[in-house]
Amino acid sequence: MIRFEGVTKRYGDAPGGSEPAGGDGRSEGGGTGGDGVAGRSRGPDGSVAVDNLTLEAPTGQITVLVGPSGCGKTTTLRMVNRMVTPTSGTISVDGRDTASMDVAELRRGMGYVIQHAGLFPHRTVLDNVMTVPRLLGVDKREARTRAMELIERVGLDPAMARRYPAQLSGGQQQRVGVARALAADPPVMLMDEPFSAVDPVVREQLQNEFLRLQSELGKTILFVTHDIDEAIKLGDQVAVLRVGGVLAQLDSPAKLLADPVDDFVAGFVGRDRGYRALAFAAAPELSLTEEPTVRLGASGEQVRAVGTPWVLALGDAGEPVGWVRAAAVGTEVTRDVLHRGGTVAAASGSLRALLDAALSSPSGRGVVADDDGRLVGTITAAEVVPVIEARRSAGTSGRVDEGAATR
């Protein structure tokens, strides 16, 4: 558990005043450098980055700090490992005041991940991941074995262990950064916008991989992001900070979406709150319609024999691959004629996924698959909406217990 009690950081009070004002820890034009320090800028004397902050990050959960530029989220994160020293207040980790701990011991007991990964460019992937265990005196062979396990665990090909960071994509570098942070098996991880420097597709993959790892490892994680959608997806609880480092609201993602405390939080969380909150509403067992299908390679005659304008195509394993417009199919169904706009909802997923599948489908019939990706049936928006209305009438929050599955 990480606990902040009345923590304030005021710049200009400390000698030199070289730490960043406004909490971002970055110059206006760029991100943090490889050591997590580059890009710092000095703010005006007496500026307050964090103001009387009291909050608790529970053991084994992900607490996300989110807010606009200048809200102190990165300063808050860096005060935990004493890269920034609080002006007043107390920060404790599992009951120990961090101010009383040796700073090297404190930092080596925490995983730290920043954007752009911050890898040592002259070391291989394997050597990067082995860094902290070797500093802690772990035998080289044992450290190597642990590092190779983690490289695979974060979804990298073991062959990449011999490569250098410059030979990896941005997403691969971030995976290495996560593996390095996990190498000493720290109970606490600090993550400063680790996925913000990659493209949206890779970012979603990294987020999903991160949630999978957390479900297995159960670390205490303090995570900084400027993206409210990322905060809602990843956080067990979300702390929204105002400019000046004042805590505006600390709540579960579902409560944050359903009941913002004021106009600032409502504006920051943004529109479509009701729809986005459905991601935390577990889909009940609904009666699905058995959908007529064709396989990839089916003839145009077979498609038109189904008798509907849109026909769902399946792959060899029975997985939905896309819709085809019957009138547009020539000699056979190929991947080139597939309409891929419709999403696929998991039968064990959320109401939001079901509704999105129905609304995005060109046929109006949302595709539902089992946990192995095989088709189980379809559903329409007209069938999903009454369930949503019934849930609203019952006054339930829709938050799934131990809610990772529907994120």
mmCIF file of C-alpha atoms in Angstrom:
data_model
loop_
_atom_site.group_PDB
_atom_site.id
_atom_site.type_symbol
_atom_site.label_atom_id
_atom_site.label_comp_id
_atom_site.label_asym_id
_atom_site.label_seq_id
_atom_site.Cartn_x
_atom_site.Cartn_y
_atom_site.Cartn_z
ATOM 1 C CA MET A 1 0.000 0.000 0.000
ATOM 2 C CA ILE A 2 1.175 3.513 -0.856
ATOM 3 C CA ARG A 3 -0.236 6.277 1.323
ATOM 4 C CA PHE A 4 0.035 10.048 0.910
ATOM 5 C CA GLU A 5 -0.837 12.074 4.009
ATOM 6 C CA GLY A 6 -1.070 15.839 3.612
ATOM 7 C CA VAL A 7 1.683 15.873 0.984
ATOM 8 C CA THR A 8 2.644 19.223 -0.538
ATOM 9 C CA LYS A 9 5.362 20.076 -3.034
ATOM 10 C CA ARG A 10 6.159 23.764 -3.364
ATOM 11 C CA TYR A 11 8.934 24.804 -5.727
ATOM 12 C CA GLY A 12 11.252 27.598 -4.730
ATOM 13 C CA ASP A 13 11.483 26.356 -1.132
ATOM 14 C CA ALA A 14 14.186 23.810 -1.882
ATOM 15 C CA PRO A 15 17.795 24.905 -2.554
ATOM 16 C CA GLY A 16 18.420 25.273 -6.285
ATOM 17 C CA GLY A 17 14.726 24.923 -7.163
ATOM 18 C CA SER A 18 15.697 22.746 -10.125
ATOM 19 C CA GLU A 19 12.799 20.313 -9.988
ATOM 20 C CA PRO A 20 9.894 20.780 -12.378
ATOM 21 C CA ALA A 21 6.957 22.953 -11.558
ATOM 22 C CA GLY A 22 3.506 21.924 -12.667
ATOM 23 C CA GLY A 23 4.088 18.225 -12.079
ATOM 24 C CA ASP A 24 4.833 17.098 -15.614
ATOM 25 C CA GLY A 25 8.567 16.860 -15.219
ATOM 26 C CA ARG A 26 8.997 17.605 -18.896
ATOM 27 C CA SER A 27 9.854 20.613 -20.943
ATOM 28 C CA GLU A 28 7.023 21.834 -23.131
ATOM 29 C CA GLY A 29 8.403 20.275 -26.276
ATOM 30 C CA GLY A 30 9.182 16.714 -25.284
ATOM 31 C CA GLY A 31 9.070 13.742 -22.951
ATOM 32 C CA THR A 32 11.325 12.505 -20.233
ATOM 33 C CA GLY A 33 14.706 11.241 -21.278
ATOM 34 C CA GLY A 34 16.180 7.841 -20.625
ATOM 35 C CA ASP A 35 17.087 8.572 -17.011
ATOM 36 C CA GLY A 36 13.658 10.036 -16.216
ATOM 37 C CA VAL A 37 15.213 13.440 -15.458
ATOM 38 C CA ALA A 38 15.929 15.084 -18.789
ATOM 39 C CA GLY A 39 13.508 17.728 -19.946
ATOM 40 C CA ARG A 40 12.996 19.259 -16.505
ATOM 41 C CA SER A 41 12.223 22.913 -16.335
ATOM 42 C CA ARG A 42 12.155 25.335 -13.459
ATOM 43 C CA GLY A 43 8.899 27.009 -12.520
ATOM 44 C CA PRO A 44 8.383 30.316 -10.702
ATOM 45 C CA ASP A 45 9.472 30.496 -7.078
ATOM 46 C CA GLY A 46 6.732 29.425 -4.708
ATOM 47 C CA SER A 47 4.647 27.578 -7.312
ATOM 48 C CA VAL A 48 2.698 24.657 -5.866
ATOM 49 C CA ALA A 49 2.836 21.403 -7.831
ATOM 50 C CA VAL A 50 1.006 19.250 -5.267
ATOM 51 C CA ASP A 51 -1.220 20.686 -2.564
ATOM 52 C CA ASN A 52 -2.080 18.833 0.656
ATOM 53 C CA LEU A 53 -2.607 15.505 -1.099
ATOM 54 C CA THR A 54 -4.065 12.640 0.907
ATOM 55 C CA LEU A 55 -4.868 9.376 -0.851
ATOM 56 C CA GLU A 56 -4.206 5.667 -0.603
ATOM 57 C CA ALA A 57 -3.143 3.277 -3.366
ATOM 58 C CA PRO A 58 -4.312 -0.153 -2.125
ATOM 59 C CA THR A 59 -2.101 -3.209 -2.187
ATOM 60 C CA GLY A 60 -2.421 -5.311 -5.315
ATOM 61 C CA GLN A 61 -4.433 -2.726 -7.239
ATOM 62 C CA ILE A 62 -3.836 -0.173 -9.986
ATOM 63 C CA THR A 63 -4.328 3.435 -8.929
ATOM 64 C CA VAL A 64 -4.259 5.856 -11.849
ATOM 65 C CA LEU A 65 -3.388 9.553 -11.512
ATOM 66 C CA VAL A 66 -4.960 11.599 -14.283
ATOM 67 C CA GLY A 67 -5.504 15.271 -14.980
ATOM 68 C CA PRO A 68 -4.540 18.200 -17.198
ATOM 69 C CA SER A 69 -0.995 19.498 -17.639
ATOM 70 C CA GLY A 70 0.158 21.200 -14.464
ATOM 71 C CA CYS A 71 -1.900 19.037 -12.110
ATOM 72 C CA GLY A 72 1.123 17.473 -10.395
ATOM 73 C CA LYS A 73 0.578 13.857 -11.381
ATOM 74 C CA THR A 74 4.194 13.119 -12.346
ATOM 75 C CA THR A 75 5.532 15.067 -9.359
ATOM 76 C CA THR A 76 3.257 12.939 -7.154
ATOM 77 C CA LEU A 77 4.632 9.750 -8.701
ATOM 78 C CA ARG A 78 8.256 10.852 -8.326
ATOM 79 C CA MET A 79 7.832 11.735 -4.694
ATOM 80 C CA VAL A 80 7.172 8.056 -3.971
ATOM 81 C CA ASN A 81 10.715 7.021 -4.955
ATOM 82 C CA ARG A 82 12.189 10.364 -3.804
ATOM 83 C CA MET A 83 13.216 11.579 -7.221
ATOM 84 C CA VAL A 84 11.330 14.620 -5.932
ATOM 85 C CA THR A 85 11.352 15.525 -2.230
ATOM 86 C CA PRO A 86 8.054 16.603 -0.651
ATOM 87 C CA THR A 87 7.981 20.011 0.996
ATOM 88 C CA SER A 88 5.689 18.652 3.715
ATOM 89 C CA GLY A 89 3.572 15.632 4.523
ATOM 90 C CA THR A 90 4.319 11.927 4.677
ATOM 91 C CA ILE A 91 4.521 9.200 2.045
ATOM 92 C CA SER A 92 4.607 5.619 3.284
ATOM 93 C CA VAL A 93 4.911 2.275 1.518
ATOM 94 C CA ASP A 94 3.506 -0.691 3.417
ATOM 95 C CA GLY A 95 3.635 1.371 6.588
ATOM 96 C CA ARG A 96 7.242 2.566 6.217
ATOM 97 C CA ASP A 97 7.909 6.284 5.885
ATOM 98 C CA THR A 98 9.910 6.627 2.669
ATOM 99 C CA ALA A 99 11.819 9.600 4.113
ATOM 100 C CA SER A 100 13.427 7.272 6.671
ATOM 101 C CA MET A 101 14.623 4.759 4.071
ATOM 102 C CA ASP A 102 17.925 4.656 2.220
ATOM 103 C CA VAL A 103 17.136 6.141 -1.189
ATOM 104 C CA ALA A 104 19.011 3.459 -3.164
ATOM 105 C CA GLU A 105 17.237 0.700 -1.254
ATOM 106 C CA LEU A 106 13.903 2.440 -1.798
ATOM 107 C CA ARG A 107 14.349 2.759 -5.559
ATOM 108 C CA ARG A 108 15.665 -0.738 -6.070
ATOM 109 C CA GLY A 109 12.560 -2.063 -4.351
ATOM 110 C CA MET A 110 10.288 -0.389 -6.889
ATOM 111 C CA GLY A 111 9.780 -0.969 -10.568
ATOM 112 C CA TYR A 112 9.849 2.262 -12.587
ATOM 113 C CA VAL A 113 8.602 2.552 -16.168
ATOM 114 C CA ILE A 114 8.560 5.751 -18.226
ATOM 115 C CA GLN A 115 7.525 6.604 -21.766
ATOM 116 C CA HIS A 116 10.114 5.723 -24.425
ATOM 117 C CA ALA A 117 11.142 2.911 -22.006
ATOM 118 C CA GLY A 118 14.404 4.615 -20.928
ATOM 119 C CA LEU A 119 16.545 1.619 -21.922
ATOM 120 C CA PHE A 120 20.339 1.639 -21.947
ATOM 121 C CA PRO A 121 21.120 1.878 -25.687
ATOM 122 C CA HIS A 122 24.527 0.197 -25.407
ATOM 123 C CA ARG A 123 23.145 -2.902 -23.676
ATOM 124 C CA THR A 124 21.218 -5.780 -25.180
ATOM 125 C CA VAL A 125 17.606 -6.443 -24.251
ATOM 126 C CA LEU A 126 18.754 -9.254 -21.965
ATOM 127 C CA ASP A 127 21.317 -7.060 -20.204
ATOM 128 C CA ASN A 128 18.760 -4.283 -19.782
ATOM 129 C CA VAL A 129 16.324 -6.639 -18.050
ATOM 130 C CA MET A 130 19.093 -8.068 -15.851
ATOM 131 C CA THR A 131 20.208 -4.623 -14.604
ATOM 132 C CA VAL A 132 18.478 -4.377 -11.226
ATOM 133 C CA PRO A 133 18.856 -8.036 -10.169
ATOM 134 C CA ARG A 134 22.588 -7.788 -10.835
ATOM 135 C CA LEU A 135 22.773 -4.559 -8.788
ATOM 136 C CA LEU A 136 21.062 -6.433 -5.978
ATOM 137 C CA GLY A 137 23.713 -9.134 -6.094
ATOM 138 C CA VAL A 138 21.719 -11.858 -7.819
ATOM 139 C CA ASP A 139 23.886 -14.525 -9.411
ATOM 140 C CA LYS A 140 24.392 -13.915 -13.139
ATOM 141 C CA ARG A 141 22.938 -17.252 -14.183
ATOM 142 C CA GLU A 142 19.865 -16.805 -12.000
ATOM 143 C CA ALA A 143 19.386 -13.226 -13.217
ATOM 144 C CA ARG A 144 19.664 -14.388 -16.817
ATOM 145 C CA THR A 145 17.081 -17.137 -16.320
ATOM 146 C CA ARG A 146 14.669 -14.708 -14.669
ATOM 147 C CA ALA A 147 15.210 -12.136 -17.428
ATOM 148 C CA MET A 148 14.494 -14.647 -20.202
ATOM 149 C CA GLU A 149 11.280 -15.711 -18.432
ATOM 150 C CA LEU A 150 10.138 -12.098 -18.237
ATOM 151 C CA ILE A 151 11.026 -11.357 -21.854
ATOM 152 C CA GLU A 152 8.648 -14.134 -22.888
ATOM 153 C CA ARG A 153 6.075 -13.153 -20.289
ATOM 154 C CA VAL A 154 5.675 -9.655 -21.703
ATOM 155 C CA GLY A 155 5.047 -11.140 -25.137
ATOM 156 C CA LEU A 156 8.455 -10.829 -26.802
ATOM 157 C CA ASP A 157 10.199 -13.453 -28.904
ATOM 158 C CA PRO A 158 13.161 -14.866 -26.907
ATOM 159 C CA ALA A 159 15.330 -14.262 -29.996
ATOM 160 C CA MET A 160 15.038 -10.527 -29.284
ATOM 161 C CA ALA A 161 17.095 -10.935 -26.115
ATOM 162 C CA ARG A 162 20.312 -10.399 -28.081
ATOM 163 C CA ARG A 163 19.111 -7.276 -29.869
ATOM 164 C CA TYR A 164 19.793 -3.684 -28.886
ATOM 165 C CA PRO A 165 17.013 -1.149 -28.170
ATOM 166 C CA ALA A 166 17.577 0.645 -31.486
ATOM 167 C CA GLN A 167 16.695 -2.599 -33.274
ATOM 168 C CA LEU A 168 13.232 -2.733 -31.667
ATOM 169 C CA SER A 169 9.962 -0.982 -32.414
ATOM 170 C CA GLY A 170 8.537 1.472 -29.894
ATOM 171 C CA GLY A 171 6.050 -1.074 -28.623
ATOM 172 C CA GLN A 172 8.756 -3.706 -28.209
ATOM 173 C CA GLN A 173 10.914 -1.247 -26.281
ATOM 174 C CA GLN A 174 8.030 -0.542 -23.908
ATOM 175 C CA ARG A 175 7.619 -4.271 -23.297
ATOM 176 C CA VAL A 176 11.312 -4.476 -22.426
ATOM 177 C CA GLY A 177 10.846 -1.533 -20.067
ATOM 178 C CA VAL A 178 8.044 -3.368 -18.269
ATOM 179 C CA ALA A 179 10.133 -6.560 -18.101
ATOM 180 C CA ARG A 180 13.060 -4.630 -16.624
ATOM 181 C CA ALA A 181 10.784 -3.074 -13.993
ATOM 182 C CA LEU A 182 9.524 -6.540 -13.029
ATOM 183 C CA ALA A 183 12.931 -8.212 -12.966
ATOM 184 C CA ALA A 184 13.573 -7.770 -9.228
ATOM 185 C CA ASP A 185 9.957 -8.816 -8.479
ATOM 186 C CA PRO A 186 9.154 -5.491 -6.765
ATOM 187 C CA PRO A 187 5.904 -5.246 -4.780
ATOM 188 C CA VAL A 188 5.392 -1.683 -6.058
ATOM 189 C CA MET A 189 5.528 -0.346 -9.608
ATOM 190 C CA LEU A 190 5.545 3.296 -10.679
ATOM 191 C CA MET A 191 4.522 3.913 -14.291
ATOM 192 C CA ASP A 192 4.742 7.358 -15.887
ATOM 193 C CA GLU A 193 2.760 7.457 -19.145
ATOM 194 C CA PRO A 194 4.466 4.247 -20.311
ATOM 195 C CA PHE A 195 2.253 3.707 -23.370
ATOM 196 C CA SER A 196 1.774 7.263 -24.616
ATOM 197 C CA ALA A 197 4.588 7.254 -27.185
ATOM 198 C CA VAL A 198 3.256 4.433 -29.380
ATOM 199 C CA ASP A 199 0.515 4.270 -32.003
ATOM 200 C CA PRO A 200 -3.099 3.496 -30.967
ATOM 201 C CA VAL A 201 -3.077 -0.145 -32.086
ATOM 202 C CA VAL A 202 0.157 -0.968 -30.242
ATOM 203 C CA ARG A 203 -1.033 1.036 -27.254
ATOM 204 C CA GLU A 204 -4.165 -1.085 -26.932
ATOM 205 C CA GLN A 205 -2.077 -4.253 -27.206
ATOM 206 C CA LEU A 206 0.252 -3.025 -24.461
ATOM 207 C CA GLN A 207 -2.670 -2.079 -22.218
ATOM 208 C CA ASN A 208 -4.241 -5.514 -22.635
ATOM 209 C CA GLU A 209 -0.918 -7.230 -21.986
ATOM 210 C CA PHE A 210 -0.421 -5.061 -18.916
ATOM 211 C CA LEU A 211 -3.842 -6.032 -17.514
ATOM 212 C CA ARG A 212 -3.069 -9.698 -18.166
ATOM 213 C CA LEU A 213 0.224 -9.438 -16.304
ATOM 214 C CA GLN A 214 -1.404 -7.617 -13.408
ATOM 215 C CA SER A 215 -4.068 -10.315 -13.096
ATOM 216 C CA GLU A 216 -1.236 -12.829 -12.647
ATOM 217 C CA LEU A 217 1.152 -10.776 -10.506
ATOM 218 C CA GLY A 218 -1.078 -8.523 -8.377
ATOM 219 C CA LYS A 219 1.398 -5.641 -7.980
ATOM 220 C CA THR A 220 0.645 -2.364 -6.217
ATOM 221 C CA ILE A 221 0.774 0.065 -9.126
ATOM 222 C CA LEU A 222 0.699 3.857 -9.308
ATOM 223 C CA PHE A 223 0.108 4.796 -12.935
ATOM 224 C CA VAL A 224 0.223 8.279 -14.487
ATOM 225 C CA THR A 225 -1.609 9.161 -17.693
ATOM 226 C CA HIS A 226 -3.153 12.221 -19.319
ATOM 227 C CA ASP A 227 -5.675 10.016 -21.155
ATOM 228 C CA ILE A 228 -8.962 9.542 -19.285
ATOM 229 C CA ASP A 229 -9.905 6.537 -21.452
ATOM 230 C CA GLU A 230 -6.667 4.798 -20.497
ATOM 231 C CA ALA A 231 -7.287 5.652 -16.844
ATOM 232 C CA ILE A 232 -10.778 4.157 -16.972
ATOM 233 C CA LYS A 233 -9.594 1.025 -18.739
ATOM 234 C CA LEU A 234 -6.642 0.274 -16.484
ATOM 235 C CA GLY A 235 -7.508 1.660 -13.063
ATOM 236 C CA ASP A 236 -9.079 -0.136 -10.135
ATOM 237 C CA GLN A 237 -9.411 3.409 -8.840
ATOM 238 C CA VAL A 238 -8.797 6.739 -10.552
ATOM 239 C CA ALA A 239 -7.573 9.948 -8.920
ATOM 240 C CA VAL A 240 -8.465 13.078 -10.909
ATOM 241 C CA LEU A 241 -6.179 16.008 -10.043
ATOM 242 C CA ARG A 242 -6.814 19.700 -10.647
ATOM 243 C CA VAL A 243 -4.144 22.160 -11.777
ATOM 244 C CA GLY A 244 -2.016 22.898 -8.727
ATOM 245 C CA GLY A 245 -2.057 19.319 -7.494
ATOM 246 C CA VAL A 246 -5.415 19.313 -5.697
ATOM 247 C CA LEU A 247 -7.304 16.024 -5.570
ATOM 248 C CA ALA A 248 -10.704 16.523 -7.215
ATOM 249 C CA GLN A 249 -12.108 12.984 -7.020
ATOM 250 C CA LEU A 250 -10.895 9.495 -6.121
ATOM 251 C CA ASP A 251 -13.255 6.724 -7.178
ATOM 252 C CA SER A 252 -13.705 3.533 -9.130
ATOM 253 C CA PRO A 253 -13.936 4.079 -12.897
ATOM 254 C CA ALA A 254 -17.646 3.219 -12.888
ATOM 255 C CA LYS A 255 -18.416 5.693 -10.084
ATOM 256 C CA LEU A 256 -16.304 8.367 -11.753
ATOM 257 C CA LEU A 257 -18.279 8.033 -14.976
ATOM 258 C CA ALA A 258 -21.651 7.769 -13.268
ATOM 259 C CA ASP A 259 -21.260 10.518 -10.664
ATOM 260 C CA PRO A 260 -18.589 13.204 -11.262
ATOM 261 C CA VAL A 261 -18.353 15.408 -8.166
ATOM 262 C CA ASP A 262 -18.315 18.755 -10.004
ATOM 263 C CA ASP A 263 -18.122 20.512 -13.364
ATOM 264 C CA PHE A 264 -14.338 20.185 -13.573
ATOM 265 C CA VAL A 265 -14.416 16.398 -13.232
ATOM 266 C CA ALA A 266 -17.432 16.103 -15.534
ATOM 267 C CA GLY A 267 -15.650 18.168 -18.170
ATOM 268 C CA PHE A 268 -12.412 16.226 -17.852
ATOM 269 C CA VAL A 269 -14.113 12.831 -17.987
ATOM 270 C CA GLY A 270 -15.853 14.031 -21.143
ATOM 271 C CA ARG A 271 -18.960 13.088 -23.059
ATOM 272 C CA ASP A 272 -20.475 9.656 -23.729
ATOM 273 C CA ARG A 273 -20.141 8.840 -20.031
ATOM 274 C CA GLY A 274 -23.298 6.732 -19.970
ATOM 275 C CA TYR A 275 -22.164 4.629 -22.913
ATOM 276 C CA ARG A 276 -18.603 4.246 -21.602
ATOM 277 C CA ALA A 277 -19.923 3.187 -18.184
ATOM 278 C CA LEU A 278 -21.526 0.160 -19.851
ATOM 279 C CA ALA A 279 -18.007 -1.297 -20.081
ATOM 280 C CA PHE A 280 -18.358 -2.034 -16.347
ATOM 281 C CA ALA A 281 -21.760 -3.694 -16.710
ATOM 282 C CA ALA A 282 -21.417 -7.440 -17.162
ATOM 283 C CA ALA A 283 -23.494 -8.874 -19.970
ATOM 284 C CA PRO A 284 -26.189 -11.183 -18.594
ATOM 285 C CA GLU A 285 -27.040 -14.462 -20.252
ATOM 286 C CA LEU A 286 -29.082 -13.313 -23.233
ATOM 287 C CA SER A 287 -30.908 -15.347 -25.829
ATOM 288 C CA LEU A 288 -28.787 -15.141 -28.961
ATOM 289 C CA THR A 289 -29.995 -15.740 -32.495
ATOM 290 C CA GLU A 290 -28.421 -18.553 -34.482
ATOM 291 C CA GLU A 291 -26.824 -16.805 -37.444
ATOM 292 C CA PRO A 292 -26.624 -18.415 -40.909
ATOM 293 C CA THR A 293 -23.015 -18.327 -42.109
ATOM 294 C CA VAL A 294 -20.705 -19.225 -44.953
ATOM 295 C CA ARG A 295 -17.039 -20.151 -44.897
ATOM 296 C CA LEU A 296 -14.219 -18.309 -46.589
ATOM 297 C CA GLY A 297 -14.035 -19.772 -50.085
ATOM 298 C CA ALA A 298 -17.790 -20.295 -50.385
ATOM 299 C CA SER A 299 -19.228 -19.615 -53.844
ATOM 300 C CA GLY A 300 -21.329 -16.595 -54.704
ATOM 301 C CA GLU A 301 -24.297 -18.923 -55.242
ATOM 302 C CA GLN A 302 -23.939 -20.309 -51.695
ATOM 303 C CA VAL A 303 -23.881 -16.788 -50.269
ATOM 304 C CA ARG A 304 -26.983 -15.662 -52.152
ATOM 305 C CA ALA A 305 -28.788 -18.872 -51.204
ATOM 306 C CA VAL A 306 -28.777 -17.710 -47.571
ATOM 307 C CA GLY A 307 -31.366 -15.151 -48.618
ATOM 308 C CA THR A 308 -30.185 -12.102 -46.630
ATOM 309 C CA PRO A 309 -28.425 -8.962 -47.913
ATOM 310 C CA TRP A 310 -25.531 -9.430 -45.480
ATOM 311 C CA VAL A 311 -24.026 -12.820 -44.649
ATOM 312 C CA LEU A 312 -21.496 -13.568 -41.912
ATOM 313 C CA ALA A 313 -18.295 -15.320 -43.020
ATOM 314 C CA LEU A 314 -16.304 -17.652 -40.781
ATOM 315 C CA GLY A 315 -12.719 -18.858 -40.842
ATOM 316 C CA ASP A 316 -11.530 -22.447 -40.615
ATOM 317 C CA ALA A 317 -11.825 -22.541 -36.812
ATOM 318 C CA GLY A 318 -15.359 -21.148 -36.781
ATOM 319 C CA GLU A 319 -14.232 -17.643 -35.919
ATOM 320 C CA PRO A 320 -16.112 -14.645 -37.380
ATOM 321 C CA VAL A 321 -13.940 -12.874 -39.958
ATOM 322 C CA GLY A 322 -16.377 -10.321 -41.381
ATOM 323 C CA TRP A 323 -19.641 -9.704 -43.182
ATOM 324 C CA VAL A 324 -20.103 -9.978 -46.943
ATOM 325 C CA ARG A 325 -22.742 -8.208 -49.006
ATOM 326 C CA ALA A 326 -24.393 -10.955 -51.007
ATOM 327 C CA ALA A 327 -24.851 -8.838 -54.125
ATOM 328 C CA ALA A 328 -21.133 -7.933 -54.163
ATOM 329 C CA VAL A 329 -19.728 -11.479 -54.076
ATOM 330 C CA GLY A 330 -18.441 -12.748 -57.410
ATOM 331 C CA THR A 331 -17.179 -16.280 -57.800
ATOM 332 C CA GLU A 332 -16.258 -16.862 -54.161
ATOM 333 C CA VAL A 333 -15.875 -15.292 -50.695
ATOM 334 C CA THR A 334 -12.351 -13.961 -50.263
ATOM 335 C CA ARG A 335 -10.887 -11.693 -47.615
ATOM 336 C CA ASP A 336 -10.904 -8.860 -50.138
ATOM 337 C CA VAL A 337 -14.727 -8.673 -50.092
ATOM 338 C CA LEU A 338 -15.102 -8.761 -46.299
ATOM 339 C CA HIS A 339 -16.680 -5.803 -44.484
ATOM 340 C CA ARG A 340 -14.634 -5.457 -41.296
ATOM 341 C CA GLY A 341 -16.444 -2.537 -39.685
ATOM 342 C CA GLY A 342 -18.393 -4.641 -37.206
ATOM 343 C CA THR A 343 -16.851 -5.475 -33.836
ATOM 344 C CA VAL A 344 -17.107 -8.855 -32.113
ATOM 345 C CA ALA A 345 -18.376 -9.046 -28.519
ATOM 346 C CA ALA A 346 -17.341 -11.734 -26.068
ATOM 347 C CA ALA A 347 -20.219 -13.690 -24.555
ATOM 348 C CA SER A 348 -18.553 -13.167 -21.164
ATOM 349 C CA GLY A 349 -17.924 -9.458 -21.795
ATOM 350 C CA SER A 350 -19.809 -6.240 -21.145
ATOM 351 C CA LEU A 351 -23.063 -4.598 -22.210
ATOM 352 C CA ARG A 352 -21.005 -1.943 -23.970
ATOM 353 C CA ALA A 353 -19.314 -4.583 -26.126
ATOM 354 C CA LEU A 354 -22.670 -6.141 -27.038
ATOM 355 C CA LEU A 355 -24.229 -2.801 -27.935
ATOM 356 C CA ASP A 356 -21.173 -1.744 -29.907
ATOM 357 C CA ALA A 357 -21.184 -5.005 -31.851
ATOM 358 C CA ALA A 358 -24.826 -4.460 -32.806
ATOM 359 C CA LEU A 359 -24.421 -0.781 -33.693
ATOM 360 C CA SER A 360 -21.261 -1.318 -35.761
ATOM 361 C CA SER A 361 -22.532 -4.303 -37.734
ATOM 362 C CA PRO A 362 -23.585 -3.533 -41.332
ATOM 363 C CA SER A 363 -26.418 -6.025 -40.909
ATOM 364 C CA GLY A 364 -27.576 -4.605 -37.573
ATOM 365 C CA ARG A 365 -26.869 -7.987 -35.974
ATOM 366 C CA GLY A 366 -24.025 -7.897 -33.459
ATOM 367 C CA VAL A 367 -21.621 -10.825 -33.561
ATOM 368 C CA VAL A 368 -20.978 -12.653 -30.264
ATOM 369 C CA ALA A 369 -18.142 -15.151 -29.796
ATOM 370 C CA ASP A 370 -17.024 -17.439 -26.990
ATOM 371 C CA ASP A 371 -13.720 -17.139 -25.127
ATOM 372 C CA ASP A 372 -12.001 -19.142 -27.876
ATOM 373 C CA GLY A 373 -13.232 -16.710 -30.538
ATOM 374 C CA ARG A 374 -15.817 -19.035 -32.100
ATOM 375 C CA LEU A 375 -19.231 -17.728 -33.116
ATOM 376 C CA VAL A 376 -22.065 -18.370 -30.665
ATOM 377 C CA GLY A 377 -24.763 -16.157 -32.216
ATOM 378 C CA THR A 378 -25.891 -12.598 -32.908
ATOM 379 C CA ILE A 379 -27.920 -9.946 -31.119
ATOM 380 C CA THR A 380 -29.550 -6.649 -32.094
ATOM 381 C CA ALA A 381 -29.433 -3.274 -30.366
ATOM 382 C CA ALA A 382 -33.185 -3.550 -29.794
ATOM 383 C CA GLU A 383 -32.497 -6.642 -27.664
ATOM 384 C CA VAL A 384 -29.663 -5.042 -25.671
ATOM 385 C CA VAL A 385 -31.296 -1.699 -24.834
ATOM 386 C CA PRO A 386 -34.106 -3.180 -22.662
ATOM 387 C CA VAL A 387 -31.459 -4.915 -20.545
ATOM 388 C CA ILE A 388 -29.705 -1.584 -20.039
ATOM 389 C CA GLU A 389 -32.997 0.088 -19.101
ATOM 390 C CA ALA A 390 -33.850 -2.705 -16.664
ATOM 391 C CA ARG A 391 -30.473 -2.325 -14.999
ATOM 392 C CA ARG A 392 -30.997 1.416 -14.689
ATOM 393 C CA SER A 393 -34.450 0.899 -13.192
ATOM 394 C CA ALA A 394 -33.051 -1.543 -10.661
ATOM 395 C CA GLY A 395 -30.562 1.107 -9.594
ATOM 396 C CA THR A 396 -27.525 -1.125 -9.892
ATOM 397 C CA SER A 397 -24.108 0.399 -10.526
ATOM 398 C CA GLY A 398 -23.063 -2.170 -13.105
ATOM 399 C CA ARG A 399 -19.563 -2.472 -11.630
ATOM 400 C CA VAL A 400 -18.335 -6.013 -12.057
ATOM 401 C CA ASP A 401 -16.893 -7.575 -8.916
ATOM 402 C CA GLU A 402 -13.136 -7.851 -9.276
ATOM 403 C CA GLY A 403 -13.911 -5.962 -12.525
ATOM 404 C CA ALA A 404 -10.857 -6.690 -14.721
ATOM 405 C CA ALA A 405 -12.713 -9.021 -17.076
ATOM 406 C CA THR A 406 -14.908 -6.349 -18.588
ATOM 407 C CA ARG A 407 -12.336 -3.617 -19.002
#
